[in-house]
XYZ file of N, CA and C in Angstrom:
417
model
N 24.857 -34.185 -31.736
C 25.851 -33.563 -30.886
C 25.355 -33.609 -29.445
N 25.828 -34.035 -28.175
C 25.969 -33.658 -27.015
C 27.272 -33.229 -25.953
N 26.488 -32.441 -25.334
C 27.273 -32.009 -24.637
C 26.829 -32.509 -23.065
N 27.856 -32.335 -21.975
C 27.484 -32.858 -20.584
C 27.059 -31.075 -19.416
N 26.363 -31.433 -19.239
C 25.739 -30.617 -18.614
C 26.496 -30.021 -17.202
N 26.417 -28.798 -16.713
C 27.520 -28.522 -15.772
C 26.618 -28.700 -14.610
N 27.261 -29.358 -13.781
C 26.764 -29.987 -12.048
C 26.080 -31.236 -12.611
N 25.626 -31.686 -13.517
C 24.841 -32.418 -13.186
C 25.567 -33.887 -13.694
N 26.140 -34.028 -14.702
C 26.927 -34.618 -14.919
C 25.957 -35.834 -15.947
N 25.510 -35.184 -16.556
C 24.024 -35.904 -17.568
C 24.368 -35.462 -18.641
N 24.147 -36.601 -19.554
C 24.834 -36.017 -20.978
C 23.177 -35.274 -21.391
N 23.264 -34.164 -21.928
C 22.013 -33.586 -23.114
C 22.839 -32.956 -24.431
N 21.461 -33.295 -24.881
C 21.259 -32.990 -26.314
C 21.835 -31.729 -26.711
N 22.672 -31.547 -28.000
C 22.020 -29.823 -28.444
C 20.682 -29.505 -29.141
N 20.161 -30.970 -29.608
C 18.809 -30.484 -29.791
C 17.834 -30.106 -29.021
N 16.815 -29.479 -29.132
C 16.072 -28.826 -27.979
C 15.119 -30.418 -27.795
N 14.597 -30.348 -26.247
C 13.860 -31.424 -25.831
C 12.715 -31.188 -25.993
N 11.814 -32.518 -26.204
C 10.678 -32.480 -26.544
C 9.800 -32.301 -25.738
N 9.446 -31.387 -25.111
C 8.573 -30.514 -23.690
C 7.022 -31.124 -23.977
N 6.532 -31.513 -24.949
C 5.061 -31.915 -25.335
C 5.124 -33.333 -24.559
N 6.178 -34.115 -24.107
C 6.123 -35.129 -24.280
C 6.409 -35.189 -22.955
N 6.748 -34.101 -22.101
C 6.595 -33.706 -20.633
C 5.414 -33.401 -19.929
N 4.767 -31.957 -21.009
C 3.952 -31.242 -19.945
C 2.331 -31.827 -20.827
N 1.371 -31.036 -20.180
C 0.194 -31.335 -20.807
C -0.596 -30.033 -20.412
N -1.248 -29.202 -21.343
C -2.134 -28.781 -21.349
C -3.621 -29.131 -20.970
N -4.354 -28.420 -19.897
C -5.658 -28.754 -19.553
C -6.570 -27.193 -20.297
N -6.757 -27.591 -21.816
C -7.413 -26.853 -22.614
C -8.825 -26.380 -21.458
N -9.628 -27.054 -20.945
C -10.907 -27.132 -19.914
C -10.547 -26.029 -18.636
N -9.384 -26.619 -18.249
C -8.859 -25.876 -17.106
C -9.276 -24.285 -16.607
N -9.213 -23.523 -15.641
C -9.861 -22.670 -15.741
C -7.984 -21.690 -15.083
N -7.394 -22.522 -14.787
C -5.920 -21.818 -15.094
C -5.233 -21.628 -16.760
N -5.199 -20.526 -17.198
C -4.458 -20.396 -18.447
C -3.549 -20.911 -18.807
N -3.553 -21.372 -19.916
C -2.309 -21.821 -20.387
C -1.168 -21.780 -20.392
N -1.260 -20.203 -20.223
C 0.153 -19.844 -20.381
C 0.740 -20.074 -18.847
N -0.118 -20.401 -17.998
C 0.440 -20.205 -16.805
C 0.284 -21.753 -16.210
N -0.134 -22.558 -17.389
C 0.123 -24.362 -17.128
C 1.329 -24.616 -17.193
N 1.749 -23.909 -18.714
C 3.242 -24.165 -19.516
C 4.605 -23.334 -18.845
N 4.677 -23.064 -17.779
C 5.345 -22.233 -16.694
C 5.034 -22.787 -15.946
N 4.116 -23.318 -15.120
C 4.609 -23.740 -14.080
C 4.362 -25.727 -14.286
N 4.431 -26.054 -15.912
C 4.795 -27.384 -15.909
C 6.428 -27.059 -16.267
N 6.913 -26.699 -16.816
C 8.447 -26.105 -17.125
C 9.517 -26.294 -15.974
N 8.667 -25.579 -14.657
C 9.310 -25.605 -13.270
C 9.412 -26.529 -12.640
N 7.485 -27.415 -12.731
C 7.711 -28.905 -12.045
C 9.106 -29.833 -13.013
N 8.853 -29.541 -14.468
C 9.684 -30.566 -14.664
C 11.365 -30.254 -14.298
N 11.820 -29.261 -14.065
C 12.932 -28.900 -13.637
C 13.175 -29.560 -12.367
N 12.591 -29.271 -11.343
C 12.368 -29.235 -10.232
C 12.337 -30.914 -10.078
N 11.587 -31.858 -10.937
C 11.714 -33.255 -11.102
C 12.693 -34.004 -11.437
N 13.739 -32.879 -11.911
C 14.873 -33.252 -13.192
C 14.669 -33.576 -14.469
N 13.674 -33.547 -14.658
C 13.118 -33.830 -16.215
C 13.671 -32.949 -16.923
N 14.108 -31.717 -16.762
C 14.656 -30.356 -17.425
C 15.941 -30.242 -16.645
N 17.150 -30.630 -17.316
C 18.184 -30.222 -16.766
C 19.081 -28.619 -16.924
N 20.014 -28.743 -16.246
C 21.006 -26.872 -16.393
C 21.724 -26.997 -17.956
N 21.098 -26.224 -18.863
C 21.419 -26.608 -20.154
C 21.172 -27.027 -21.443
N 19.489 -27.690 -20.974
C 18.895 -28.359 -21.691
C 18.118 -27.478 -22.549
N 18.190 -27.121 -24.170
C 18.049 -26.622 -25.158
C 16.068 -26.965 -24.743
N 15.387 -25.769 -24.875
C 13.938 -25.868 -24.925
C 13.846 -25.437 -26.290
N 12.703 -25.852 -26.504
C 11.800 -25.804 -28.273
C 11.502 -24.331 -28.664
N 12.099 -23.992 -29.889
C 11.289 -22.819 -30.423
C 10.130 -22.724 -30.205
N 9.499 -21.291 -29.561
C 8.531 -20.809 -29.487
C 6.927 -21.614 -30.505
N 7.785 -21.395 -31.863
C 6.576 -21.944 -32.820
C 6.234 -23.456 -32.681
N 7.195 -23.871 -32.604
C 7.685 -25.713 -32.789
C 6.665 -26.197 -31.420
N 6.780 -25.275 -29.934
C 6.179 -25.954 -29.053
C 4.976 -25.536 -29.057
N 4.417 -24.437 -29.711
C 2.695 -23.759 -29.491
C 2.556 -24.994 -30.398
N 2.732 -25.060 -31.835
C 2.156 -26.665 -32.353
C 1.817 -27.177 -31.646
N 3.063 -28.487 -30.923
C 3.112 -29.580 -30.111
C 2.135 -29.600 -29.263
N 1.829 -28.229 -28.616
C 0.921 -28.419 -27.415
C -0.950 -27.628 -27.745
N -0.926 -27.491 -29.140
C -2.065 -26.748 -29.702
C -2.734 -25.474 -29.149
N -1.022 -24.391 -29.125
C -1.262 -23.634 -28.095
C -1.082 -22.654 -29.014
N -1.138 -20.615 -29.153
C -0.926 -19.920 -29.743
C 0.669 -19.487 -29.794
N 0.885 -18.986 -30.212
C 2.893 -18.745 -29.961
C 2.963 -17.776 -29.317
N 1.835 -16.661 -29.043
C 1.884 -15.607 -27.976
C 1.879 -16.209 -26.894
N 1.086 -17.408 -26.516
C 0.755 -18.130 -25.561
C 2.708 -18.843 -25.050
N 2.854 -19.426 -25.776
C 3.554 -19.832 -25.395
C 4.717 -18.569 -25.002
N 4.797 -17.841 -26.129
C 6.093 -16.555 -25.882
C 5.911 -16.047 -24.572
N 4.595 -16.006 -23.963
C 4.602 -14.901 -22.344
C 4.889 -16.097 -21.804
N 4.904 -17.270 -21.631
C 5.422 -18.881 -20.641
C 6.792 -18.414 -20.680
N 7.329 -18.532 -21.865
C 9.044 -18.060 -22.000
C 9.293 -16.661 -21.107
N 8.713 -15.967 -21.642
C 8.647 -14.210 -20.910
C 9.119 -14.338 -19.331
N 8.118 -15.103 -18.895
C 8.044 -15.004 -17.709
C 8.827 -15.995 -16.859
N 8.930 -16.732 -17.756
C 10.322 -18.117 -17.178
C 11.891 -17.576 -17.168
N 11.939 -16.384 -18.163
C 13.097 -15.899 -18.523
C 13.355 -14.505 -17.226
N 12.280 -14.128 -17.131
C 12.359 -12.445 -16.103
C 12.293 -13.593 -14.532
N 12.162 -14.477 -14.418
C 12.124 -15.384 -12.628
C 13.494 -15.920 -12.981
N 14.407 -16.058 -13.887
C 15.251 -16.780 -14.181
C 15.413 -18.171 -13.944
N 14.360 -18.558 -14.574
C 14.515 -20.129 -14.824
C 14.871 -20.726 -16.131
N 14.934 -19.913 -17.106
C 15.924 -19.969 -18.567
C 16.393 -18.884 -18.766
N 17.018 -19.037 -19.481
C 17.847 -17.713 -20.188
C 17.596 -18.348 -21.735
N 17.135 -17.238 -22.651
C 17.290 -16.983 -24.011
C 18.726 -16.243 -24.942
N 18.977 -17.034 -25.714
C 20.659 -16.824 -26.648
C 20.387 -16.455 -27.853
N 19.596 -15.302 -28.352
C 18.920 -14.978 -29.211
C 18.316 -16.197 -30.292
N 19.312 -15.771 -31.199
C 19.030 -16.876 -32.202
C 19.565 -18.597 -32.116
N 20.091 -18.479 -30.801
C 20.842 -19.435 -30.562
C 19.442 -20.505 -29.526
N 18.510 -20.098 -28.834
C 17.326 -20.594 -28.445
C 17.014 -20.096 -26.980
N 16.567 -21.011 -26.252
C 16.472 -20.922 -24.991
C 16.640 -21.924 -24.001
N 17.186 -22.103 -23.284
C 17.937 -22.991 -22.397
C 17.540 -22.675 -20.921
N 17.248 -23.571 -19.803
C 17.183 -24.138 -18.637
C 18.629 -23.196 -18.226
N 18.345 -22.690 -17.385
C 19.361 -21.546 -16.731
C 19.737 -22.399 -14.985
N 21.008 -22.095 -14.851
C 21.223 -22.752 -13.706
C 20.801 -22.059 -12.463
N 20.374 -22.411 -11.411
C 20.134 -21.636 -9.781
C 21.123 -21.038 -9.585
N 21.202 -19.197 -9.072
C 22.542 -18.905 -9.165
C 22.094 -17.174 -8.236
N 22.812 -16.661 -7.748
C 22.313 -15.223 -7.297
C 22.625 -15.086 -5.726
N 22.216 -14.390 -5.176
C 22.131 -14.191 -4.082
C 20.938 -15.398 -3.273
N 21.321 -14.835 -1.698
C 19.885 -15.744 -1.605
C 19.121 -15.223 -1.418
N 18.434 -14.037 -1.168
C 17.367 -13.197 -2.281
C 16.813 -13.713 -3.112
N 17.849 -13.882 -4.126
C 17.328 -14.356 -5.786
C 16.711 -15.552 -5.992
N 17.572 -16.280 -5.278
C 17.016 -17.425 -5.182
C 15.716 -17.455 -4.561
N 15.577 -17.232 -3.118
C 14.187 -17.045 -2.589
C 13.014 -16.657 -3.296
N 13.047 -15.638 -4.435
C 12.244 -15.043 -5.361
C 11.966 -16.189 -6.220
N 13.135 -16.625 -6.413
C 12.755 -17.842 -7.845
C 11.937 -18.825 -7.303
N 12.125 -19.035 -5.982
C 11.289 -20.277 -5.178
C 9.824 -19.723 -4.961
N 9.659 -18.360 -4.827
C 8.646 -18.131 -4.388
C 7.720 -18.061 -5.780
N 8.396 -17.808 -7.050
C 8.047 -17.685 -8.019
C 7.242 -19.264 -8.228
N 8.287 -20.341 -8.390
C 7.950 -21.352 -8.240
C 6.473 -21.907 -7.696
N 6.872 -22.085 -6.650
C 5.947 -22.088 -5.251
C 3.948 -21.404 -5.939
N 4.183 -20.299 -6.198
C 3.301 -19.631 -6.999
C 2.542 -20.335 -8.145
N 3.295 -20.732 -8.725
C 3.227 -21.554 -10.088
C 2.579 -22.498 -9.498
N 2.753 -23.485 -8.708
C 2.479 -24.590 -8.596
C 0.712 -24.070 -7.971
N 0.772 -23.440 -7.030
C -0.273 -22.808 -6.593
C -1.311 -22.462 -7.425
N -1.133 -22.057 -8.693
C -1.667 -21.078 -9.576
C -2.488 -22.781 -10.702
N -1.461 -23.657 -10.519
C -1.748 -24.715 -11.306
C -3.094 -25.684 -10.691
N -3.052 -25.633 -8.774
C -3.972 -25.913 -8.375
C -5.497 -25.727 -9.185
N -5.351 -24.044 -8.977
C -6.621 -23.309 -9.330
C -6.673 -22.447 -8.100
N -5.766 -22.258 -7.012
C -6.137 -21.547 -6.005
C -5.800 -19.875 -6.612
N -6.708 -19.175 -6.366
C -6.418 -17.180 -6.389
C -5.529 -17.132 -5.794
N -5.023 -15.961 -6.690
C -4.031 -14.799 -5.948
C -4.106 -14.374 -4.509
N -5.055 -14.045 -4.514
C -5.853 -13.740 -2.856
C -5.752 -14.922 -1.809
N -5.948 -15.843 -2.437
C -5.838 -16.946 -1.412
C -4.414 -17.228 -1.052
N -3.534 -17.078 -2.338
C -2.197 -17.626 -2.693
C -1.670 -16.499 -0.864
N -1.845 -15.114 -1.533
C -1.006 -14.064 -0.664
C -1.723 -14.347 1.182
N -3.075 -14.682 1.313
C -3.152 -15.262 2.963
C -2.418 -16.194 3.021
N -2.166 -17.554 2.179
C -1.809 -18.691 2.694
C -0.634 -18.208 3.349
N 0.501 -17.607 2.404
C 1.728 -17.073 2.680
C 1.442 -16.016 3.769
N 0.620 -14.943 3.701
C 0.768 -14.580 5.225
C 0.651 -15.474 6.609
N -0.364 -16.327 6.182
C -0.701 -17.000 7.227
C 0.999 -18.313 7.650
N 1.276 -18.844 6.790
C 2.667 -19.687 7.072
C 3.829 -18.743 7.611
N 3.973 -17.363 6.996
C 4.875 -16.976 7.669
C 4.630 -16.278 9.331
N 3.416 -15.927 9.986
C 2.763 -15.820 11.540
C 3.095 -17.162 12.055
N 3.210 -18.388 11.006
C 2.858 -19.949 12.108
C 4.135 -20.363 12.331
N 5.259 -19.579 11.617
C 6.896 -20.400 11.551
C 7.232 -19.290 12.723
């Protein structure tokens, strides 16, 4: 079954996409996992690799795939779901949520973003919150 995706005009799946075959875990890494698999989720959105719509993997199905715990993966969802970058349909799964809100909301989701990617570096919190003080004194 597919369906066409709204704005984007890309046919997807109703099956959920195969995210293992996107993101990659750096088991070594000294950024957590859970906070690889969140902010690889975002790059791939953000790449288009993840479109508005696109059915993501049960919780269990993707801790497998990526030899991760399912708590591990459940706080990636948690926290992808409270920045609104998916929305969860109970039993129905979890899905790539479209950009939508105020621009507030949006700003938050970017900054959320933005964070993520930061966090994926390896740069601290501490560093993360000067950089951002420091860019917003230089604009």
């Amino acid at each position: 079954m597919y369906v066409v995706s709204g704005g984007e005009g890309r046919v997807v799946s109703a099956e959920p996409v195969d995210l293992a075959r996107l993101l990659t875990i750096d088991h070594e890494s000294t950024t957590a996992p859970f906070e690889q698999l969140r902010a690889g989720v975002i790059a791939a959105i953000a790449d288009g690799d993840l479109i508005v719509g696109e059915r993501l993997p049960t919780v269990r199905r993707l801790a497998v795939s990526l030899g991760l715990a399912a708590n591990t993966v459940a706080k990636s969802y948690r926290e992808l779901e409270s920045a609104g970058v998916i929305e969860t349909r109970g039993r129905l799964g979890s899905y790539v949520r479209a950009a939508q809100g105020t621009a507030l909301e949006q700003a938050q989701a970017a900054t959320v973003r933005h964070v993520a990617a930061l966090r994926t570096l390896g740069v601290d919190d501490a560093t993360i919150v000067s950089l951002v003080t420091h860019a917003t004194r230089a604009t």
